[in-house]
Coordinates of C-alpha atoms in Angstrom, one line a residue:
X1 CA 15.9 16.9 62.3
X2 CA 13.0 19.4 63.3
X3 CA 9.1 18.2 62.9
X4 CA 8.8 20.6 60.1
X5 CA 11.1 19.4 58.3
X6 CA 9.8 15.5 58.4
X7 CA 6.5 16.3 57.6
X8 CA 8.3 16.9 54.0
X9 CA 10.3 14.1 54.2
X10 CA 9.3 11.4 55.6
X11 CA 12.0 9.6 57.8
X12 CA 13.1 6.0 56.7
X13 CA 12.7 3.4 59.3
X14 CA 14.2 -0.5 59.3
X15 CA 13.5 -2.9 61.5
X16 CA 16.3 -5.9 62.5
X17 CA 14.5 -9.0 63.6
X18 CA 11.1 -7.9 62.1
X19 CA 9.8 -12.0 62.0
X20 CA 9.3 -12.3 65.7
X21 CA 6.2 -10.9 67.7
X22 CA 7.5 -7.7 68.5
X23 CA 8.9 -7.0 65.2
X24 CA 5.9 -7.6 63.3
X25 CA 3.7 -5.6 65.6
X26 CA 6.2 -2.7 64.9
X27 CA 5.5 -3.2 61.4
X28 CA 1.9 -3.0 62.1
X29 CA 2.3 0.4 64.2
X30 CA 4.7 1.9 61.5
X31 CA 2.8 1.1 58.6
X32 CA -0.1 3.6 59.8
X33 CA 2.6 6.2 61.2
X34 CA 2.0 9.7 59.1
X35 CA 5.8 10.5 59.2
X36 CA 7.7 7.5 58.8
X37 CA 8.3 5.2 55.7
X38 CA 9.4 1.6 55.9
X39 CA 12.5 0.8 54.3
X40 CA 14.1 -2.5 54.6
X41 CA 13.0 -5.7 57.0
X42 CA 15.3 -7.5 58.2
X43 CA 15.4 -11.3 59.6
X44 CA 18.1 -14.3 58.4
X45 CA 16.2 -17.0 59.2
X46 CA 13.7 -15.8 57.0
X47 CA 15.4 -13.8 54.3
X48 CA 13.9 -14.1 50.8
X49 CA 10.0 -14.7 51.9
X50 CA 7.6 -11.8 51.8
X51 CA 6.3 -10.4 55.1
X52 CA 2.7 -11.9 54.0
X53 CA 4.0 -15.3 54.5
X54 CA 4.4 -15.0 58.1
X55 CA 1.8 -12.3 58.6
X56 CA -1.0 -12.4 56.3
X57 CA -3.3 -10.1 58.5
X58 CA -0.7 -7.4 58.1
X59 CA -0.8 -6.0 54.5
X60 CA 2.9 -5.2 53.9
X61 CA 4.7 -5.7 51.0
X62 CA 8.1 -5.8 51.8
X63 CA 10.7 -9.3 51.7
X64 CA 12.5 -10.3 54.8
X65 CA 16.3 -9.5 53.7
X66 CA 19.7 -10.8 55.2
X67 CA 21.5 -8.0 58.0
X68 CA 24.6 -7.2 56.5
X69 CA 25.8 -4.0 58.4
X70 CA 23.3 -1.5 56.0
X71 CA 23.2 2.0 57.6
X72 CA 21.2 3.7 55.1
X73 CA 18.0 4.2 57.3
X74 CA 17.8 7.0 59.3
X75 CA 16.5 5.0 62.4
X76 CA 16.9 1.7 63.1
X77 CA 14.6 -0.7 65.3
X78 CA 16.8 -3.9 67.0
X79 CA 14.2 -6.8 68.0
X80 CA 16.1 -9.6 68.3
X81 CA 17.4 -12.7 70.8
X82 CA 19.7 -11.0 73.7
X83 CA 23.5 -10.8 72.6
X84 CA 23.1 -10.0 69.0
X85 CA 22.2 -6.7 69.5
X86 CA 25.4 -5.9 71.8
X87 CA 27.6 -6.8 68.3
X88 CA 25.2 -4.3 65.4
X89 CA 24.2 -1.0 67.6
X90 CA 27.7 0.2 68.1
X91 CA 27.9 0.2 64.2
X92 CA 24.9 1.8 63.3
X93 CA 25.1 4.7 65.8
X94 CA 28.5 5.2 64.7
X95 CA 26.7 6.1 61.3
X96 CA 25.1 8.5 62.7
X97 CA 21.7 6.7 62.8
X98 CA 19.3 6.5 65.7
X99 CA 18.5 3.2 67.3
X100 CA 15.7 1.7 69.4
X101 CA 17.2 -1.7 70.9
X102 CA 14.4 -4.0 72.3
X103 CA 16.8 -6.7 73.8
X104 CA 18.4 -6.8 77.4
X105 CA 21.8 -6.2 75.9
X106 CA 22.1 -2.3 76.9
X107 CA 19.6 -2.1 79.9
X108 CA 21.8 -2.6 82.9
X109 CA 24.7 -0.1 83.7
X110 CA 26.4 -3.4 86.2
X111 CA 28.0 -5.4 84.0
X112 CA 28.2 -8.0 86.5
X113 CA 24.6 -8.4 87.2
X114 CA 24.6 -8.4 83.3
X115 CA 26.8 -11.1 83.2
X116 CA 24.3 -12.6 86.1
X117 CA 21.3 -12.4 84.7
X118 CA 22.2 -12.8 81.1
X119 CA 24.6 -15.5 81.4
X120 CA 26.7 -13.4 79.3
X121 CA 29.4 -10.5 79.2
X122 CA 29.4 -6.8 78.0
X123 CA 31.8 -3.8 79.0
X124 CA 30.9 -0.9 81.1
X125 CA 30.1 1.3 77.9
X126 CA 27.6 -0.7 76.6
X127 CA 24.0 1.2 78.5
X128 CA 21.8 3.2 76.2
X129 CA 19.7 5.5 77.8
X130 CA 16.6 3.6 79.4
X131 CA 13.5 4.4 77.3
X132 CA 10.4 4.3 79.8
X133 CA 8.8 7.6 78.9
X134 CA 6.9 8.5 82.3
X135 CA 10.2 8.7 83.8
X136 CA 12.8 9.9 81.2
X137 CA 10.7 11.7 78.8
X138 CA 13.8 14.7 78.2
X139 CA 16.4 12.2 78.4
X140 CA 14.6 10.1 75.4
X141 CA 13.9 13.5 73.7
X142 CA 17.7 14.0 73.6
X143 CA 19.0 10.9 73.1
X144 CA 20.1 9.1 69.4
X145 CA 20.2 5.7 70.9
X146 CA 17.4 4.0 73.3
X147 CA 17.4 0.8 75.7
X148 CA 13.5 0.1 75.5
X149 CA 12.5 -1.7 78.6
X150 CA 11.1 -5.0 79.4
X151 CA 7.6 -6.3 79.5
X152 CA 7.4 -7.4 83.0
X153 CA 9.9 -4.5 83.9
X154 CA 7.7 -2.2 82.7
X155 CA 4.2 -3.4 84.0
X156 CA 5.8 -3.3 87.3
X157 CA 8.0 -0.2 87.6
X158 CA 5.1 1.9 86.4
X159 CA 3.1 0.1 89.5
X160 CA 5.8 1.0 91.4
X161 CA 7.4 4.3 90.5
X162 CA 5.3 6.8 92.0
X163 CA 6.5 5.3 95.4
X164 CA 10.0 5.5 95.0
X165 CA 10.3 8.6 92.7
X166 CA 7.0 10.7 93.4
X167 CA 8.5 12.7 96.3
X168 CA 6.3 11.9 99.4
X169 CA 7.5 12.5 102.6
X170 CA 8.0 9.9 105.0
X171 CA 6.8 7.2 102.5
X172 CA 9.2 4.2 103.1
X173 CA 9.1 0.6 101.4
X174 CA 9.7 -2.2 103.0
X175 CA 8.9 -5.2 100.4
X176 CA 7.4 -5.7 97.4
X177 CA 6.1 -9.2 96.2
X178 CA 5.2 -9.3 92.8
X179 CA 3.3 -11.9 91.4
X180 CA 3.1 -11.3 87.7
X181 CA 1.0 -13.4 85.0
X182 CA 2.3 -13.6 81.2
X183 CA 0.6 -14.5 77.7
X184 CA 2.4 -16.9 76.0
X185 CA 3.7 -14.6 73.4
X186 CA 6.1 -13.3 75.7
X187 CA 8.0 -16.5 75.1
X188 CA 8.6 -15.3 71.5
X189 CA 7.8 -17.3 68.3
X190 CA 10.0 -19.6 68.3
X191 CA 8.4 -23.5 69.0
X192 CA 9.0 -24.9 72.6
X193 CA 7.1 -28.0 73.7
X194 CA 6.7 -26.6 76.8
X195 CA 4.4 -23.8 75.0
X196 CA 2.3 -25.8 72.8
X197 CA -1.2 -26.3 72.9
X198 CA -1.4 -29.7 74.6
X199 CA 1.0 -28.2 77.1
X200 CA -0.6 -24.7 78.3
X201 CA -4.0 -25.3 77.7
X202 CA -6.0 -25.9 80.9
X203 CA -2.4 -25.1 82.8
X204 CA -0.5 -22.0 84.4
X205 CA 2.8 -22.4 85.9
X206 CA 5.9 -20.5 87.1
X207 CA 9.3 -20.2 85.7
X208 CA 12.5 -18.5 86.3
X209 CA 12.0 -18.0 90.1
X210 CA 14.1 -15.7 92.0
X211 CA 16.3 -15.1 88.8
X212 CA 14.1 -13.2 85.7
X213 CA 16.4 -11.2 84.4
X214 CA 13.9 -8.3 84.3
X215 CA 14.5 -8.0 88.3
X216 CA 18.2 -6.0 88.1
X217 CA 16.3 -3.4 85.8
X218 CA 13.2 -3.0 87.8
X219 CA 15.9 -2.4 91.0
X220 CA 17.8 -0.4 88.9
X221 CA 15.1 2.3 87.4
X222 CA 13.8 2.5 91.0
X223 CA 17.3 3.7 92.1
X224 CA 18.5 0.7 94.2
X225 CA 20.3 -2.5 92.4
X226 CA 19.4 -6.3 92.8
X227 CA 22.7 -7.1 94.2
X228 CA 22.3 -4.2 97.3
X229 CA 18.4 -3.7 97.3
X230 CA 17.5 -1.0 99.8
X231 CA 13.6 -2.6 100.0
X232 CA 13.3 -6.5 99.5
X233 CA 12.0 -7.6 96.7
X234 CA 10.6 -10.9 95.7
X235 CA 9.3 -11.8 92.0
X236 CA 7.0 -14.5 90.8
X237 CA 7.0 -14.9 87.1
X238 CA 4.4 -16.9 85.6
X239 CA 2.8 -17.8 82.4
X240 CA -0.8 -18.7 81.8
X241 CA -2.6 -19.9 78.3
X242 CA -3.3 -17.2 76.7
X243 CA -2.0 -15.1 73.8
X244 CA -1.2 -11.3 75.0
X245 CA -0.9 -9.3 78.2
X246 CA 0.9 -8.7 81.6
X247 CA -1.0 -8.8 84.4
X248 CA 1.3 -7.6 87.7
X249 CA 0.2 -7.8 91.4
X250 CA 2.4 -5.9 93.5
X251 CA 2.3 -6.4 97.6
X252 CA 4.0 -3.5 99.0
X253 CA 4.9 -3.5 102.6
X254 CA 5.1 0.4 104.1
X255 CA 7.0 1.6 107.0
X256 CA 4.2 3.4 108.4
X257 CA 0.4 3.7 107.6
X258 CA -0.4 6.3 104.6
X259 CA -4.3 6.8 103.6
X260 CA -5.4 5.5 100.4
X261 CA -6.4 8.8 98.9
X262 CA -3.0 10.1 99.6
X263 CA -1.5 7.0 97.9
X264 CA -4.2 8.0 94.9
X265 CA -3.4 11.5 94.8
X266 CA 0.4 10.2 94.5
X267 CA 0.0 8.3 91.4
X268 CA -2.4 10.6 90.2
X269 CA 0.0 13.3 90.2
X270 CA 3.2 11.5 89.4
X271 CA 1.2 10.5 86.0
X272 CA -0.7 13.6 85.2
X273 CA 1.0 14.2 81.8
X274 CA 1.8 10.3 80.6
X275 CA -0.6 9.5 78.0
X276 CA -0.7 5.9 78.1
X277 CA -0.9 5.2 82.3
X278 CA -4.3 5.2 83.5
X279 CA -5.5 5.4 87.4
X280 CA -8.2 2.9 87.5
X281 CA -10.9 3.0 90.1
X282 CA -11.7 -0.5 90.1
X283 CA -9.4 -3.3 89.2
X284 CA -8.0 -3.6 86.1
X285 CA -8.0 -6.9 83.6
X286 CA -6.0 -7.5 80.8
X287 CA -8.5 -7.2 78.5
X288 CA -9.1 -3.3 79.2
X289 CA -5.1 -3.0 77.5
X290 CA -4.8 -6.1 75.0
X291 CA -3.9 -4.3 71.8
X292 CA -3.1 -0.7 72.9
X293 CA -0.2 1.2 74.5
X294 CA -1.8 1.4 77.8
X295 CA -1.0 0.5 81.5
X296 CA -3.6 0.3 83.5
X297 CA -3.0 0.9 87.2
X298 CA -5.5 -0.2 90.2
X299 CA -5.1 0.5 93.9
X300 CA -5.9 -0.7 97.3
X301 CA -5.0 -1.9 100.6
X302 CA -5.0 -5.5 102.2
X303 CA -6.5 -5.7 105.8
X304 CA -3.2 -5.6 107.4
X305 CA -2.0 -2.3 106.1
X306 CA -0.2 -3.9 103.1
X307 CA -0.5 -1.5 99.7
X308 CA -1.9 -3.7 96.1
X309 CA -0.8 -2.4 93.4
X310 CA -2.3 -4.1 89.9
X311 CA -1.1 -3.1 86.8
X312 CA -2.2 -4.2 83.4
X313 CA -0.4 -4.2 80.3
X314 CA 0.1 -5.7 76.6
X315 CA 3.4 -7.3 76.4
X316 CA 3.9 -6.6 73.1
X317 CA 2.9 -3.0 72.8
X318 CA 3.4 -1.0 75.9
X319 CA 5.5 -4.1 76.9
X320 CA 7.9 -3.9 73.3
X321 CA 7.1 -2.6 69.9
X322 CA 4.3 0.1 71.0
X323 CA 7.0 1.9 73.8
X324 CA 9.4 1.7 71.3
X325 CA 7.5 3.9 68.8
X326 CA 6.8 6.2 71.5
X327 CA 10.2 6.4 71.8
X328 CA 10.8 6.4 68.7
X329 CA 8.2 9.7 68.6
X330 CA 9.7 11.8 71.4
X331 CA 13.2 11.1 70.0
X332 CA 12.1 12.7 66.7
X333 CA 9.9 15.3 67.5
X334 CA 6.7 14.1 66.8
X335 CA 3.6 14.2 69.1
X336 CA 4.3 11.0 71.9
X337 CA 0.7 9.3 71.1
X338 CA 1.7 9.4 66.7
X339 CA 0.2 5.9 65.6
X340 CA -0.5 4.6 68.9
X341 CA -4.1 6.0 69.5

């Protein structure tokens, strides 16, 4: 299907697991997209109530129906707990439909740090092709199905990419310790004590140490795997009390001295032609990216030599439903930025 050809018929889009965060906020992006119409919703535990119910501040008119293996959609958005996904995509590509998965299910080409990480187990031919845009743009372009990265994955392989992919000689890493800060929405809608008010407000703590399952897929999409890193690589997840946003520090331990400018002209270059990754001269905040596709990235160097890298994102757009509809765009022809600017 060519451009021309969808700009007279629209393409049908459904999304699996639309109650959740994510899946409403791809409501909300798909809603103002010029070549897409929205066909069905999908979520069971809501089935039967309108999307108003849940989202009044989003004006769509559609009810919440019951996933029963429907392929008549030409693409298909998958938002929904890890493991679920792993038993629907197989079905739907099989139809011949396209497919953006947001869940962890097809990420990771080891099935044993799969199992790790996950806790549960998938064969070798589950991996879609990973959809982070600034470093598969053709490969997205080409592919039917997607693997759309993780929040924290993405705020910190974008900090972290240019180093390992950008081609600069002699540039080694050492470490990288990542201290990374999350909005409570990354936790997902459901209720949790542990999230509520009385709970997070006035707090901050850290979870999951030393086993996010977001670290095999950062080690992965920087060529080197969590089980036999070639760098070491220590992550601090966190979450703080408020609603939206990844904020990433990244601590990077060089071989050997490189200038700051050269490290700038690096990530300048590496990024010249993604639209949604911007070089910051001063240091970023969350605020400069809540409710937009963009990752801020800031620079600079510690007194003993050691590289920051800060990166800034919004978990649920560049971190979920907004990368997926970029996806989404380069997969069907359309300009990358469509209903994201």
């Amino acid at each position: 299907m060519n451009l021309t050809s969808m700009q007279h018929n629209k393409v049908t889009v459904s999304v699996i697991g639309a109650s959740g965060y994510s899946g409403a906020e791809l409501v909300k992006l798909l809603m103002k997209h010029p070549g897409i119409i929205i066909d069905e919703l999908y979520a069971h535990t809501q089935a039967g109530k309108r999307f108003t119910e849940l989202y009044p501040a989003i004006p769509c008119d559609k009810t919440f129906q019951t996933y029963s293996g429907q392929t008549d959609s030409d693409v298909y958005f998958l938002a929904l707990p890890h493991g679920e996904a792993l038993q629907l995509v197989p079905g739907i590509v099989k139809a011949g439909k396209k497919v953006i998965d947001l869940s962890g299910d097809f990420r990771l080409t080891s099935t044993a740090e799969h199992k790790h990480f996950y806790g549960g187990d998938k064969s070798a031919e589950d991996v879609l092709q990973y959809g982070m845009p600034e470093l598969f743009r053709d490969e997205i372009a080409g592919s039917t199905a997607i693997s759309n990265p993780g929040c924290y994955a993405t705020s910190i392989i974008l900090g972290l990419a240019p180093l390992f992919r950008g081609g600069m000689a002699g540039l080694e890493v050492e470490s990288v310790n990542v201290t990374a800060v999350s909005g409570i929405s990354g936790a997902g809608r459901s209720a949790k004590l542990e999230l509520s008010f009385s709970e997070m407000s006035g707090n901050m703590r850290a979870y999951k140490v030393g086993k996010h399952q977001h670290t095999p897929e950062i080690m992965q999409a920087l060529g080197t795997s969590a089980t036999d890193p070639s760098f070491r690589f220590v992550m601090t997840p966190m979450i703080a009390p408020y609603v939206r946003g990844i904020y990433s520090v990244l601590n990077v331990r060089l071989a050997s001295p490189v200038a700051l400018e050269s490290i700038r002209e690096l990530y300048a270059e590496f990024y010249a032609s993604a639209p949604f990754v911007r070089l910051r001269d001063g240091v970023t905040e969350v605020s400069h990216v809540a409710y937009t596709n963009f990752c801020d990235v800031s620079l600079a160097f510690e007194s003993d030599g050691s590289l920051v890298v800060i990166t800034a994102i919004d978990n649920l757009m560049k971190g979920a439903a907004g990368q997926a509809v970029q996806n989404m765009n380069l997969m069907l022809g359309f300009d990358e930025t469509t209903a994201l600017l």
